[in-house]
Every structure is written in structure tokens, then in C-alpha cells.
């Protein structure tokens, strides 16, 4: 292929800019022309497409968010939207597309694949919930952001002998809660993948109190329930002076970590390698520390993201 394009779609994730930069720079290095599409699939359908130069992606590797902007665009689930998108790509003479995003974005890339248009998906979401990869772009930065907050909250929790409930993002996945919870020494981690019993949660807090523990941190993944609802239900089992912090969108922004920048750079360059030899219909990932590609249709239709539940058990064994 000689002319490819790249877009970012769905929720922004730190490292998306580093991935776009890698696609552009590697593409140009390989003698290709690289186009950027603004506002994800919405911009694709609208033809908001421009050629990117090496310097367009200068000073970008450290920036959070996405300079190509993003959008949630459910209209791309319709055949009409998809065919319009392909028409725009053909109008610009673009032979292949790199889609950076989460689950919805992958479905967009899969739809293009099913229409015979070569697309490659790169996993970019703080939720880390994409099948076919151990890690997604943005996850590492997000868990470090959450961790910084947990550390701060711990100071206050200890000073006031309080229980803190910290609600984190992740949609239906518990990865953010698990990783940040372990790293922050949270006494309890509540995730959608594991049932929990509120009476047991209360008992664990009480046990800590009884042995003189000054704080109790409970990290709750949003996929279970909201932090406020959790606090109300906990209060039915006793007064634990609970306070709730909903971290919200602070988890999505910020300068990407070194790990996310390297991951994004590897993913972006790998996508170009695939398109260069005419390979589309794939999604890139990292498995056991190796960059891999998988069939995107098979990955989405048969694969299912699995949180690392050994971390859940580990937390039970070392933080209580
Ligand atoms: O997918 C990323 C994510 O931040 C989820 O963790 C969260 O549930 C959702 O997006 C929030 O979406 P929005 O920013 O559209 O409200």
C-alpha cells in the first residue's frame, strides 16, 4: 500500500497521540503517504480527512488526549454509514486504515473488514477490556493516575480513621480497580467479574478496626455500581464513617506513561508493517510481551477479555 489513513475513536486514552505519531512516521519512513481523519468515524463519513507530515506529529508523544479528536458515533453501526466511510476513503485514494480505540472502534474496523476494506485495529482504551491483547494503550497511565489519588486518599483516611470508597472507571471490566487497588494497597477491591457479599465487606473493615487499623480503602469498579450506592448499602451493615470519591474523567487525561508511549509506538509501527504488505482485517496486541496480530473478526466474535483474576486472589491474601 502507498496511501493509508489513521483515526482515533471512542473514549480518548493517553498514548493515542504516540500511536498516531508512530503510524505517521513509520508510514513515511516506508515511503507511504499517511492521512489523518478527525473525529473518528464521524469525521470519516463527513470526509474530514487531511494529509499528515512528519512535523504534524512533532511534539505529540507526550500529550494526552488525541490531536485527531475523537467521537462516539453509533451511526457507524449502520451499513449506510460504513459504505459512506469507504466511499470517502476511496475518494482520497486511501488503501488501508488504522483505527485506534476501544470496543466500539474495533466493531467499526470489523465492519470495514466485512465490506472487504483493509483495516487494522489498535487497542486504545483505559478500560483494558479489548480481546486479543494483554494491555491497551492508556491503561498504564490511567492506573498510575488512580494510584496517585489512592495514595492521597490514604493520608486522609488514616488521619481521620475513615473508610474510603473510591469509584474507578472500566466500564464492565475490573482491570483498573484490580491493578490500581493492588498497587495502592486497597483493603478490598470490588469488580464486576467477582460476586461480593456486603456483609463480608463490612466484616473485613471491622476486623481491621479491631486490630487497630486506621484506614480502610475500598476500590469499586463502576461496572459493579456507583460509589455512592455502594456506601449506602455498606451503611446498612454498620457505621464505618465512609466517604466516597468518584475519580471520573481525571482517569482519562494526562501525559502518557513511558510504558504507554512505548506500547503505542510499537503498535503503530506494527500496523504500518501489516498494511505495507496489504494485510488488513487484523487487530494488533501484546501477548506475553510480544507484539502480535490477530484476525479482527475472530477476535471480536470469539474472544473475550479476561481480567487477571489472580490479582483478585493476591489482594485477598496480602491486603486486609
Ligand atoms: O471507555 C472509557 C470510559 O472512560 C469508561 O471507563 C467509561 O465508562 C466511559 O468511557 C465514559 O464515557 P463518556 O466519557 O462518554 O462519558
GROMACS .gro file of C-alpha atoms and ligand atoms in nm:
model
  336
    1UNK     CA    1   0.000   0.000   0.000
    2UNK     CA    2   0.113   0.352  -0.072
    3UNK     CA    3  -0.152   0.562   0.100
    4UNK     CA    4  -0.302   0.487   0.438
    5UNK     CA    5  -0.502   0.676   0.700
    6UNK     CA    6  -0.538   0.677   1.077
    7UNK     CA    7  -0.818   0.775   1.313
    8UNK     CA    8  -0.886   0.768   1.687
    9UNK     CA    9  -1.232   0.683   1.811
   10UNK     CA   10  -1.434   0.631   2.129
   11UNK     CA   11  -1.306   0.748   2.467
   12UNK     CA   12  -0.967   0.915   2.442
   13UNK     CA   13  -0.675   0.736   2.609
   14UNK     CA   14  -0.326   0.861   2.697
   15UNK     CA   15  -0.086   0.736   2.431
   16UNK     CA   16  -0.324   0.773   2.136
   17UNK     CA   17  -0.109   1.062   2.009
   18UNK     CA   18   0.203   0.849   2.042
   19UNK     CA   19   0.031   0.577   1.836
   20UNK     CA   20  -0.075   0.823   1.563
   21UNK     CA   21   0.278   0.963   1.560
   22UNK     CA   22   0.420   0.613   1.510
   23UNK     CA   23   0.178   0.538   1.226
   24UNK     CA   24   0.265   0.865   1.051
   25UNK     CA   25   0.640   0.849   1.099
   26UNK     CA   26   0.675   0.479   1.022
   27UNK     CA   27   0.446   0.514   0.722
   28UNK     CA   28   0.653   0.799   0.579
   29UNK     CA   29   0.973   0.608   0.661
   30UNK     CA   30   0.835   0.321   0.449
   31UNK     CA   31   0.764   0.558   0.159
   32UNK     CA   32   0.389   0.587   0.216
   33UNK     CA   33   0.158   0.885   0.242
   34UNK     CA   34  -0.037   0.900   0.567
   35UNK     CA   35  -0.368   1.078   0.616
   36UNK     CA   36  -0.531   1.174   0.945
   37UNK     CA   37  -0.906   1.161   0.995
   38UNK     CA   38  -1.056   1.398   1.253
   39UNK     CA   39  -1.333   1.297   1.497
   40UNK     CA   40  -1.313   0.923   1.440
   41UNK     CA   41  -1.578   0.755   1.226
   42UNK     CA   42  -1.791   1.071   1.229
   43UNK     CA   43  -1.508   1.254   1.051
   44UNK     CA   44  -1.456   0.962   0.817
   45UNK     CA   45  -1.816   0.974   0.698
   46UNK     CA   46  -1.801   1.353   0.671
   47UNK     CA   47  -1.472   1.340   0.477
   48UNK     CA   48  -1.278   1.538   0.742
   49UNK     CA   49  -0.950   1.399   0.613
   50UNK     CA   50  -0.607   1.560   0.565
   51UNK     CA   51  -0.257   1.455   0.475
   52UNK     CA   52  -0.017   1.448   0.771
   53UNK     CA   53   0.351   1.535   0.756
   54UNK     CA   54   0.637   1.433   0.983
   55UNK     CA   55   0.613   1.766   1.163
   56UNK     CA   56   0.235   1.741   1.215
   57UNK     CA   57   0.312   1.476   1.474
   58UNK     CA   58   0.608   1.659   1.629
   59UNK     CA   59   0.575   1.749   1.998
   60UNK     CA   60   0.293   1.496   2.030
   61UNK     CA   61   0.444   1.192   2.200
   62UNK     CA   62   0.399   1.341   2.549
   63UNK     CA   63   0.050   1.479   2.501
   64UNK     CA   64  -0.261   1.319   2.647
   65UNK     CA   65  -0.592   1.304   2.462
   66UNK     CA   66  -0.588   1.284   2.084
   67UNK     CA   67  -0.497   1.566   1.848
   68UNK     CA   68  -0.711   1.393   1.583
   69UNK     CA   69  -1.006   1.436   1.821
   70UNK     CA   70  -1.246   1.158   1.895
   71UNK     CA   71  -1.617   1.090   1.890
   72UNK     CA   72  -1.863   0.826   1.984
   73UNK     CA   73  -2.055   0.769   1.661
   74UNK     CA   74  -2.318   0.495   1.682
   75UNK     CA   75  -2.428   0.575   1.325
   76UNK     CA   76  -2.126   0.382   1.203
   77UNK     CA   77  -2.305   0.064   1.312
   78UNK     CA   78  -2.533   0.107   1.009
   79UNK     CA   79  -2.438  -0.028   0.668
   80UNK     CA   80  -2.517   0.310   0.517
   81UNK     CA   81  -2.258   0.481   0.743
   82UNK     CA   82  -1.997   0.214   0.670
   83UNK     CA   83  -2.037   0.235   0.292
   84UNK     CA   84  -2.022   0.613   0.307
   85UNK     CA   85  -1.697   0.585   0.502
   86UNK     CA   86  -1.546   0.351   0.244
   87UNK     CA   87  -1.657   0.587  -0.033
   88UNK     CA   88  -1.469   0.873   0.138
   89UNK     CA   89  -1.155   0.661   0.177
   90UNK     CA   90  -1.167   0.567  -0.191
   91UNK     CA   91  -1.223   0.929  -0.289
   92UNK     CA   92  -0.891   1.017  -0.122
   93UNK     CA   93  -0.721   0.712  -0.275
   94UNK     CA   94  -0.661   0.568   0.070
   95UNK     CA   95  -0.595   0.194   0.055
   96UNK     CA   96  -0.592   0.098   0.423
   97UNK     CA   97  -0.699   0.236   0.760
   98UNK     CA   98  -0.560   0.220   1.113
   99UNK     CA   99  -0.830   0.250   1.380
  100UNK     CA  100  -0.718   0.331   1.733
  101UNK     CA  101  -0.978   0.287   2.005
  102UNK     CA  102  -1.183   0.056   2.220
  103UNK     CA  103  -1.462  -0.189   2.166
  104UNK     CA  104  -1.690   0.033   1.955
  105UNK     CA  105  -1.396   0.137   1.737
  106UNK     CA  106  -1.298  -0.226   1.684
  107UNK     CA  107  -1.650  -0.301   1.571
  108UNK     CA  108  -1.618  -0.018   1.318
  109UNK     CA  109  -1.291  -0.167   1.191
  110UNK     CA  110  -1.452  -0.511   1.175
  111UNK     CA  111  -1.742  -0.373   0.970
  112UNK     CA  112  -1.496  -0.226   0.718
  113UNK     CA  113  -1.321  -0.564   0.704
  114UNK     CA  114  -1.650  -0.740   0.633
  115UNK     CA  115  -1.705  -0.500   0.342
  116UNK     CA  116  -1.362  -0.602   0.208
  117UNK     CA  117  -1.182  -0.281   0.310
  118UNK     CA  118  -0.844  -0.340   0.483
  119UNK     CA  119  -0.845  -0.201   0.836
  120UNK     CA  120  -0.616  -0.267   1.132
  121UNK     CA  121  -0.730  -0.208   1.489
  122UNK     CA  122  -0.503  -0.086   1.769
  123UNK     CA  123  -0.638  -0.123   2.124
  124UNK     CA  124  -0.662   0.218   2.287
  125UNK     CA  125  -0.876   0.242   2.599
  126UNK     CA  126  -0.810   0.298   2.967
  127UNK     CA  127  -1.056   0.013   3.040
  128UNK     CA  128  -0.810  -0.251   2.912
  129UNK     CA  129  -1.109  -0.456   2.802
  130UNK     CA  130  -1.022  -0.546   2.443
  131UNK     CA  131  -0.980  -0.912   2.348
  132UNK     CA  132  -0.660  -1.017   2.169
  133UNK     CA  133  -0.420  -0.819   2.387
  134UNK     CA  134  -0.293  -0.824   2.744
  135UNK     CA  135  -0.270  -0.445   2.755
  136UNK     CA  136  -0.433  -0.150   2.581
  137UNK     CA  137  -0.285   0.193   2.515
  138UNK     CA  138  -0.377   0.425   2.805
  139UNK     CA  139  -0.430   0.163   3.073
  140UNK     CA  140  -0.091   0.203   3.237
  141UNK     CA  141  -0.125   0.581   3.259
  142UNK     CA  142  -0.479   0.553   3.396
  143UNK     CA  143  -0.384   0.313   3.673
  144UNK     CA  144  -0.096   0.539   3.773
  145UNK     CA  145  -0.336   0.834   3.786
  146UNK     CA  146  -0.574   0.634   4.004
  147UNK     CA  147  -0.283   0.522   4.220
  148UNK     CA  148  -0.176   0.879   4.288
  149UNK     CA  149  -0.529   0.953   4.412
  150UNK     CA  150  -0.541   0.640   4.627
  151UNK     CA  151  -0.213   0.739   4.793
  152UNK     CA  152  -0.352   1.085   4.871
  153UNK     CA  153  -0.682   0.949   4.999
  154UNK     CA  154  -0.498   0.707   5.224
  155UNK     CA  155  -0.340   1.003   5.409
  156UNK     CA  156  -0.683   1.143   5.490
  157UNK     CA  157  -0.836   0.804   5.562
  158UNK     CA  158  -0.561   0.732   5.816
  159UNK     CA  159  -0.574   1.076   5.975
  160UNK     CA  160  -0.949   1.051   6.037
  161UNK     CA  161  -0.980   0.675   6.086
  162UNK     CA  162  -1.222   0.651   5.798
  163UNK     CA  163  -1.332   0.412   5.532
  164UNK     CA  164  -1.298   0.544   5.180
  165UNK     CA  165  -1.480   0.412   4.880
  166UNK     CA  166  -1.305   0.502   4.557
  167UNK     CA  167  -1.507   0.453   4.239
  168UNK     CA  168  -1.296   0.395   3.931
  169UNK     CA  169  -1.380   0.361   3.562
  170UNK     CA  170  -1.350   0.050   3.349
  171UNK     CA  171  -1.698   0.011   3.205
  172UNK     CA  172  -1.775  -0.363   3.253
  173UNK     CA  173  -1.416  -0.460   3.329
  174UNK     CA  174  -1.238  -0.466   3.664
  175UNK     CA  175  -0.883  -0.414   3.537
  176UNK     CA  176  -0.837  -0.056   3.656
  177UNK     CA  177  -0.975  -0.143   4.000
  178UNK     CA  178  -0.760  -0.455   4.026
  179UNK     CA  179  -0.428  -0.306   3.922
  180UNK     CA  180  -0.461   0.030   4.096
  181UNK     CA  181  -0.613  -0.140   4.402
  182UNK     CA  182  -0.323  -0.383   4.439
  183UNK     CA  183  -0.067  -0.108   4.380
  184UNK     CA  184  -0.238   0.120   4.632
  185UNK     CA  185  -0.274  -0.147   4.899
  186UNK     CA  186  -0.653  -0.119   4.900
  187UNK     CA  187  -0.803  -0.349   5.160
  188UNK     CA  188  -1.084  -0.452   4.928
  189UNK     CA  189  -1.134  -0.448   4.553
  190UNK     CA  190  -1.483  -0.489   4.414
  191UNK     CA  191  -1.504  -0.586   4.047
  192UNK     CA  192  -1.781  -0.700   3.811
  193UNK     CA  193  -1.603  -1.028   3.744
  194UNK     CA  194  -1.640  -1.144   4.107
  195UNK     CA  195  -1.950  -1.154   4.321
  196UNK     CA  196  -1.923  -0.993   4.660
  197UNK     CA  197  -2.114  -1.000   4.984
  198UNK     CA  198  -2.163  -0.665   5.157
  199UNK     CA  199  -2.180  -0.834   5.498
  200UNK     CA  200  -1.830  -0.974   5.431
  201UNK     CA  201  -1.705  -0.633   5.321
  202UNK     CA  202  -1.829  -0.485   5.649
  203UNK     CA  203  -1.678  -0.771   5.848
  204UNK     CA  204  -1.336  -0.716   5.688
  205UNK     CA  205  -1.347  -0.345   5.775
  206UNK     CA  206  -1.443  -0.431   6.133
  207UNK     CA  207  -1.164  -0.686   6.164
  208UNK     CA  208  -0.913  -0.418   6.059
  209UNK     CA  209  -1.060  -0.175   6.311
  210UNK     CA  210  -1.039  -0.435   6.586
  211UNK     CA  211  -0.667  -0.477   6.535
  212UNK     CA  212  -0.607  -0.102   6.536
  213UNK     CA  213  -0.604  -0.033   6.166
  214UNK     CA  214  -0.661   0.335   6.099
  215UNK     CA  215  -0.798   0.328   5.748
  216UNK     CA  216  -0.987   0.114   5.506
  217UNK     CA  217  -0.974   0.170   5.134
  218UNK     CA  218  -1.225   0.003   4.906
  219UNK     CA  219  -1.181   0.039   4.532
  220UNK     CA  220  -1.508  -0.019   4.347
  221UNK     CA  221  -1.520  -0.063   3.969
  222UNK     CA  222  -1.801   0.138   3.811
  223UNK     CA  223  -1.926  -0.180   3.642
  224UNK     CA  224  -2.039  -0.309   3.982
  225UNK     CA  225  -2.225   0.000   4.096
  226UNK     CA  226  -2.158   0.365   4.173
  227UNK     CA  227  -1.950   0.455   4.478
  228UNK     CA  228  -2.239   0.640   4.644
  229UNK     CA  229  -2.474   0.348   4.606
  230UNK     CA  230  -2.205   0.120   4.746
  231UNK     CA  231  -2.166   0.347   5.051
  232UNK     CA  232  -2.541   0.347   5.113
  233UNK     CA  233  -2.551  -0.032   5.103
  234UNK     CA  234  -2.247  -0.059   5.329
  235UNK     CA  235  -2.413   0.172   5.582
  236UNK     CA  236  -2.689  -0.088   5.623
  237UNK     CA  237  -2.424  -0.309   5.787
  238UNK     CA  238  -2.280  -0.053   6.029
  239UNK     CA  239  -2.135   0.297   6.054
  240UNK     CA  240  -1.786   0.296   5.903
  241UNK     CA  241  -1.755   0.674   5.854
  242UNK     CA  242  -1.740   0.606   5.485
  243UNK     CA  243  -1.654   0.880   5.239
  244UNK     CA  244  -1.685   0.841   4.864
  245UNK     CA  245  -1.452   0.965   4.591
  246UNK     CA  246  -1.563   0.927   4.230
  247UNK     CA  247  -1.249   0.974   4.024
  248UNK     CA  248  -1.433   1.013   3.692
  249UNK     CA  249  -1.267   1.157   3.386
  250UNK     CA  250  -0.941   1.257   3.555
  251UNK     CA  251  -0.852   0.894   3.483
  252UNK     CA  252  -0.866   0.952   3.107
  253UNK     CA  253  -0.641   1.253   3.059
  254UNK     CA  254  -0.279   1.332   3.125
  255UNK     CA  255   0.060   1.274   2.973
  256UNK     CA  256   0.110   0.906   2.884
  257UNK     CA  257   0.347   0.695   3.093
  258UNK     CA  258   0.670   0.565   2.939
  259UNK     CA  259   0.509   0.221   2.914
  260UNK     CA  260   0.209   0.354   2.722
  261UNK     CA  261   0.429   0.556   2.487
  262UNK     CA  262   0.643   0.253   2.405
  263UNK     CA  263   0.339   0.028   2.364
  264UNK     CA  264   0.168   0.283   2.139
  265UNK     CA  265   0.483   0.329   1.931
  266UNK     CA  266   0.523  -0.046   1.883
  267UNK     CA  267   0.155  -0.092   1.795
  268UNK     CA  268   0.155   0.197   1.547
  269UNK     CA  269   0.468   0.079   1.366
  270UNK     CA  270   0.339  -0.278   1.355
  271UNK     CA  271   0.011  -0.168   1.197
  272UNK     CA  272   0.206   0.002   0.921
  273UNK     CA  273   0.414  -0.313   0.865
  274UNK     CA  274   0.092  -0.508   0.814
  275UNK     CA  275  -0.071  -0.259   0.578
  276UNK     CA  276   0.251  -0.217   0.382
  277UNK     CA  277   0.221  -0.576   0.265
  278UNK     CA  278  -0.153  -0.545   0.210
  279UNK     CA  279  -0.267  -0.717   0.530
  280UNK     CA  280  -0.591  -0.583   0.677
  281UNK     CA  281  -0.872  -0.734   0.881
  282UNK     CA  282  -0.643  -0.758   1.180
  283UNK     CA  283  -0.601  -0.620   1.528
  284UNK     CA  284  -0.269  -0.566   1.697
  285UNK     CA  285  -0.196  -0.657   2.056
  286UNK     CA  286   0.068  -0.758   2.305
  287UNK     CA  287   0.069  -1.114   2.435
  288UNK     CA  288   0.331  -1.239   2.679
  289UNK     CA  289   0.538  -0.930   2.598
  290UNK     CA  290   0.535  -0.990   2.222
  291UNK     CA  291   0.361  -0.770   1.966
  292UNK     CA  292   0.110  -0.988   1.780
  293UNK     CA  293  -0.171  -0.954   1.529
  294UNK     CA  294  -0.497  -1.146   1.521
  295UNK     CA  295  -0.790  -1.175   1.285
  296UNK     CA  296  -1.024  -0.896   1.395
  297UNK     CA  297  -1.349  -1.078   1.314
  298UNK     CA  298  -1.245  -1.390   1.505
  299UNK     CA  299  -1.110  -1.186   1.794
  300UNK     CA  300  -1.430  -0.991   1.838
  301UNK     CA  301  -1.671  -1.275   1.772
  302UNK     CA  302  -1.495  -1.546   1.969
  303UNK     CA  303  -1.253  -1.370   2.202
  304UNK     CA  304  -1.346  -1.225   2.535
  305UNK     CA  305  -1.134  -1.001   2.750
  306UNK     CA  306  -1.045  -1.162   3.082
  307UNK     CA  307  -0.923  -0.960   3.375
  308UNK     CA  308  -0.630  -1.115   3.558
  309UNK     CA  309  -0.820  -1.266   3.848
  310UNK     CA  310  -0.502  -1.394   4.012
  311UNK     CA  311  -0.464  -1.030   4.123
  312UNK     CA  312  -0.800  -1.051   4.298
  313UNK     CA  313  -0.686  -1.351   4.497
  314UNK     CA  314  -0.348  -1.190   4.562
  315UNK     CA  315  -0.519  -0.887   4.712
  316UNK     CA  316  -0.724  -1.106   4.943
  317UNK     CA  317  -0.401  -1.270   5.061
  318UNK     CA  318  -0.188  -0.961   5.117
  319UNK     CA  319  -0.415  -0.659   5.181
  320UNK     CA  320  -0.672  -0.693   5.457
  321LIG     O1  321  -1.422   0.361   2.780
  321LIG     C1  322  -1.359   0.459   2.856
  321LIG     C2  323  -1.454   0.517   2.957
  321LIG     O2  324  -1.386   0.619   3.027
  321LIG     C3  325  -1.518   0.418   3.054
  321LIG     O3  326  -1.431   0.381   3.157
  321LIG     C4  327  -1.638   0.494   3.100
  321LIG     O4  328  -1.739   0.406   3.144
  321LIG     C5  329  -1.680   0.568   2.975
  321LIG     O5  330  -1.565   0.575   2.893
  321LIG     C6  331  -1.731   0.707   2.998
  321LIG     O6  332  -1.773   0.755   2.876
  321LIG     P1  333  -1.800   0.908   2.843
  321LIG     O7  334  -1.670   0.979   2.853
  321LIG     O8  335  -1.855   0.906   2.707
  321LIG     O9  336  -1.894   0.953   2.948
   0.00000   0.00000   0.00000
